[in-house]
Amino acid sequence: EVISFSEVDYEGVRLPHDDLVVVTLQVELFTMKRILVDSGSSTNILYKHAFNQLRIPADQLRPVKTPLVGFAGEMVHPLGSIDLSVVAGTVPCQTQVQMT
């Protein structure tokens, strides 16, 4: 399926630009807005505040022993890992996937 943009999508955008892609998706039963799509990232990160708003019990997190390392070398220790259902698009052009 082709994904394309029209002139209407450029309303409010100053050209030229190098903006990242930001989307809205349904995660579990909640609509999450302002999701940054970074194709260069090697991990999917859900910040604790967003996780708390999903109202998923923390005991569903699986332990993660490997820290995440940023570009400047700083280390962050994840609280854990979880698989979540993610829905993108609207019927009839909709897909649902499980993401970790």
PDB file of C-alpha atoms in Angstrom:
ATOM      1  CA  GLU A   1       0.000   0.000   0.000  1.00  0.00           C
ATOM      2  CA  VAL A   2       1.393   3.384  -0.996  1.00  0.00           C
ATOM      3  CA  ILE A   3       1.719   6.050   1.685  1.00  0.00           C
ATOM      4  CA  SER A   4       1.733   9.522   0.187  1.00  0.00           C
ATOM      5  CA  PHE A   5       1.264  13.124   1.266  1.00  0.00           C
ATOM      6  CA  SER A   6      -0.672  15.940  -0.360  1.00  0.00           C
ATOM      7  CA  GLU A   7      -0.356  19.732  -0.246  1.00  0.00           C
ATOM      8  CA  VAL A   8      -2.780  19.737   2.707  1.00  0.00           C
ATOM      9  CA  ASP A   9      -0.170  17.834   4.758  1.00  0.00           C
ATOM     10  CA  TYR A  10       2.278  20.711   4.282  1.00  0.00           C
ATOM     11  CA  GLU A  11       0.013  23.263   5.982  1.00  0.00           C
ATOM     12  CA  GLY A  12       1.970  24.862   8.828  1.00  0.00           C
ATOM     13  CA  VAL A  13       5.281  23.308   7.763  1.00  0.00           C
ATOM     14  CA  ARG A  14       8.155  25.662   6.971  1.00  0.00           C
ATOM     15  CA  LEU A  15      10.221  24.413   4.053  1.00  0.00           C
ATOM     16  CA  PRO A  16      12.916  23.244   3.694  1.00  0.00           C
ATOM     17  CA  HIS A  17      12.789  21.110   6.809  1.00  0.00           C
ATOM     18  CA  ASP A  18      14.381  17.987   8.263  1.00  0.00           C
ATOM     19  CA  ASP A  19      11.681  17.135  10.799  1.00  0.00           C
ATOM     20  CA  LEU A  20      11.349  13.629  12.116  1.00  0.00           C
ATOM     21  CA  VAL A  21       8.152  11.650  11.636  1.00  0.00           C
ATOM     22  CA  VAL A  22       5.740  11.876  14.563  1.00  0.00           C
ATOM     23  CA  VAL A  23       2.587   9.737  14.555  1.00  0.00           C
ATOM     24  CA  THR A  24      -0.454   8.821  16.642  1.00  0.00           C
ATOM     25  CA  LEU A  25      -1.025   5.119  17.374  1.00  0.00           C
ATOM     26  CA  GLN A  26      -3.350   3.009  19.482  1.00  0.00           C
ATOM     27  CA  VAL A  27      -1.266   1.180  22.118  1.00  0.00           C
ATOM     28  CA  GLU A  28      -3.257  -1.427  24.017  1.00  0.00           C
ATOM     29  CA  LEU A  29      -6.568   0.427  24.524  1.00  0.00           C
ATOM     30  CA  PHE A  30      -5.166   3.957  24.563  1.00  0.00           C
ATOM     31  CA  THR A  31      -4.466   6.483  21.805  1.00  0.00           C
ATOM     32  CA  MET A  32      -0.885   7.704  22.148  1.00  0.00           C
ATOM     33  CA  LYS A  33      -0.012  10.967  20.416  1.00  0.00           C
ATOM     34  CA  ARG A  34       3.350  12.449  19.468  1.00  0.00           C
ATOM     35  CA  ILE A  35       5.169   9.145  18.956  1.00  0.00           C
ATOM     36  CA  LEU A  36       8.586   9.819  17.455  1.00  0.00           C
ATOM     37  CA  VAL A  37       9.489   7.468  14.608  1.00  0.00           C
ATOM     38  CA  ASP A  38      13.256   7.075  14.503  1.00  0.00           C
ATOM     39  CA  SER A  39      14.296   4.467  11.960  1.00  0.00           C
ATOM     40  CA  GLY A  40      17.886   4.645  13.196  1.00  0.00           C
ATOM     41  CA  SER A  41      17.009   3.582  16.731  1.00  0.00           C
ATOM     42  CA  SER A  42      17.739   0.038  17.814  1.00  0.00           C
ATOM     43  CA  THR A  43      15.135  -0.025  20.592  1.00  0.00           C
ATOM     44  CA  ASN A  44      11.550   1.032  21.283  1.00  0.00           C
ATOM     45  CA  ILE A  45      11.357   3.223  24.383  1.00  0.00           C
ATOM     46  CA  LEU A  46       8.231   3.944  26.420  1.00  0.00           C
ATOM     47  CA  TYR A  47       8.853   6.500  29.144  1.00  0.00           C
ATOM     48  CA  LYS A  48       7.640   5.659  32.667  1.00  0.00           C
ATOM     49  CA  HIS A  49       5.047   8.452  32.642  1.00  0.00           C
ATOM     50  CA  ALA A  50       3.424   7.016  29.488  1.00  0.00           C
ATOM     51  CA  PHE A  51       3.654   3.463  30.886  1.00  0.00           C
ATOM     52  CA  ASN A  52       1.886   4.601  34.065  1.00  0.00           C
ATOM     53  CA  GLN A  53      -0.908   6.190  32.022  1.00  0.00           C
ATOM     54  CA  LEU A  54      -1.518   2.840  30.288  1.00  0.00           C
ATOM     55  CA  ARG A  55      -2.406   1.467  33.759  1.00  0.00           C
ATOM     56  CA  ILE A  56      -0.493  -1.750  33.177  1.00  0.00           C
ATOM     57  CA  PRO A  57       0.707  -3.324  36.443  1.00  0.00           C
ATOM     58  CA  ALA A  58       4.485  -2.989  36.812  1.00  0.00           C
ATOM     59  CA  ASP A  59       4.715  -6.700  37.686  1.00  0.00           C
ATOM     60  CA  GLN A  60       4.057  -7.425  33.987  1.00  0.00           C
ATOM     61  CA  LEU A  61       7.478  -5.976  33.111  1.00  0.00           C
ATOM     62  CA  ARG A  62      10.171  -8.548  32.341  1.00  0.00           C
ATOM     63  CA  PRO A  63      13.583  -7.787  33.852  1.00  0.00           C
ATOM     64  CA  VAL A  64      16.204  -6.267  31.529  1.00  0.00           C
ATOM     65  CA  LYS A  65      19.844  -6.463  32.594  1.00  0.00           C
ATOM     66  CA  THR A  66      21.410  -4.563  29.707  1.00  0.00           C
ATOM     67  CA  PRO A  67      21.544  -0.754  30.100  1.00  0.00           C
ATOM     68  CA  LEU A  68      20.755   1.618  27.241  1.00  0.00           C
ATOM     69  CA  VAL A  69      23.674   3.804  26.169  1.00  0.00           C
ATOM     70  CA  GLY A  70      23.116   7.254  24.624  1.00  0.00           C
ATOM     71  CA  PHE A  71      25.227   9.079  22.059  1.00  0.00           C
ATOM     72  CA  ALA A  72      27.199  10.867  24.776  1.00  0.00           C
ATOM     73  CA  GLY A  73      27.910   7.590  26.551  1.00  0.00           C
ATOM     74  CA  GLU A  74      25.383   8.058  29.367  1.00  0.00           C
ATOM     75  CA  MET A  75      23.775   4.858  30.661  1.00  0.00           C
ATOM     76  CA  VAL A  76      20.121   4.387  31.566  1.00  0.00           C
ATOM     77  CA  HIS A  77      18.841   1.227  33.231  1.00  0.00           C
ATOM     78  CA  PRO A  78      15.393   0.247  31.893  1.00  0.00           C
ATOM     79  CA  LEU A  79      12.687  -0.708  34.386  1.00  0.00           C
ATOM     80  CA  GLY A  80      11.906  -3.710  32.201  1.00  0.00           C
ATOM     81  CA  SER A  81      10.507  -4.970  28.927  1.00  0.00           C
ATOM     82  CA  ILE A  82       6.894  -5.638  27.906  1.00  0.00           C
ATOM     83  CA  ASP A  83       5.016  -6.710  24.772  1.00  0.00           C
ATOM     84  CA  LEU A  84       2.198  -4.338  23.777  1.00  0.00           C
ATOM     85  CA  SER A  85      -0.417  -4.440  21.020  1.00  0.00           C
ATOM     86  CA  VAL A  86      -0.031  -1.510  18.600  1.00  0.00           C
ATOM     87  CA  VAL A  87      -2.636  -0.549  15.979  1.00  0.00           C
ATOM     88  CA  ALA A  88      -1.803   1.799  13.109  1.00  0.00           C
ATOM     89  CA  GLY A  89      -4.208   3.193  10.539  1.00  0.00           C
ATOM     90  CA  THR A  90      -7.958   2.973  10.169  1.00  0.00           C
ATOM     91  CA  VAL A  91     -10.126   0.296   8.600  1.00  0.00           C
ATOM     92  CA  PRO A  92      -9.725  -0.865   5.841  1.00  0.00           C
ATOM     93  CA  CYS A  93      -6.046   0.172   5.878  1.00  0.00           C
ATOM     94  CA  GLN A  94      -5.144  -0.932   9.372  1.00  0.00           C
ATOM     95  CA  THR A  95      -2.512  -3.163  10.874  1.00  0.00           C
ATOM     96  CA  GLN A  96      -1.991  -4.554  14.376  1.00  0.00           C
ATOM     97  CA  VAL A  97       1.360  -5.787  15.647  1.00  0.00           C
ATOM     98  CA  GLN A  98       2.887  -6.852  18.945  1.00  0.00           C
ATOM     99  CA  MET A  99       5.874  -4.693  19.860  1.00  0.00           C
ATOM    100  CA  THR A 100       8.370  -5.140  22.688  1.00  0.00           C
TER     101      THR A 100
END
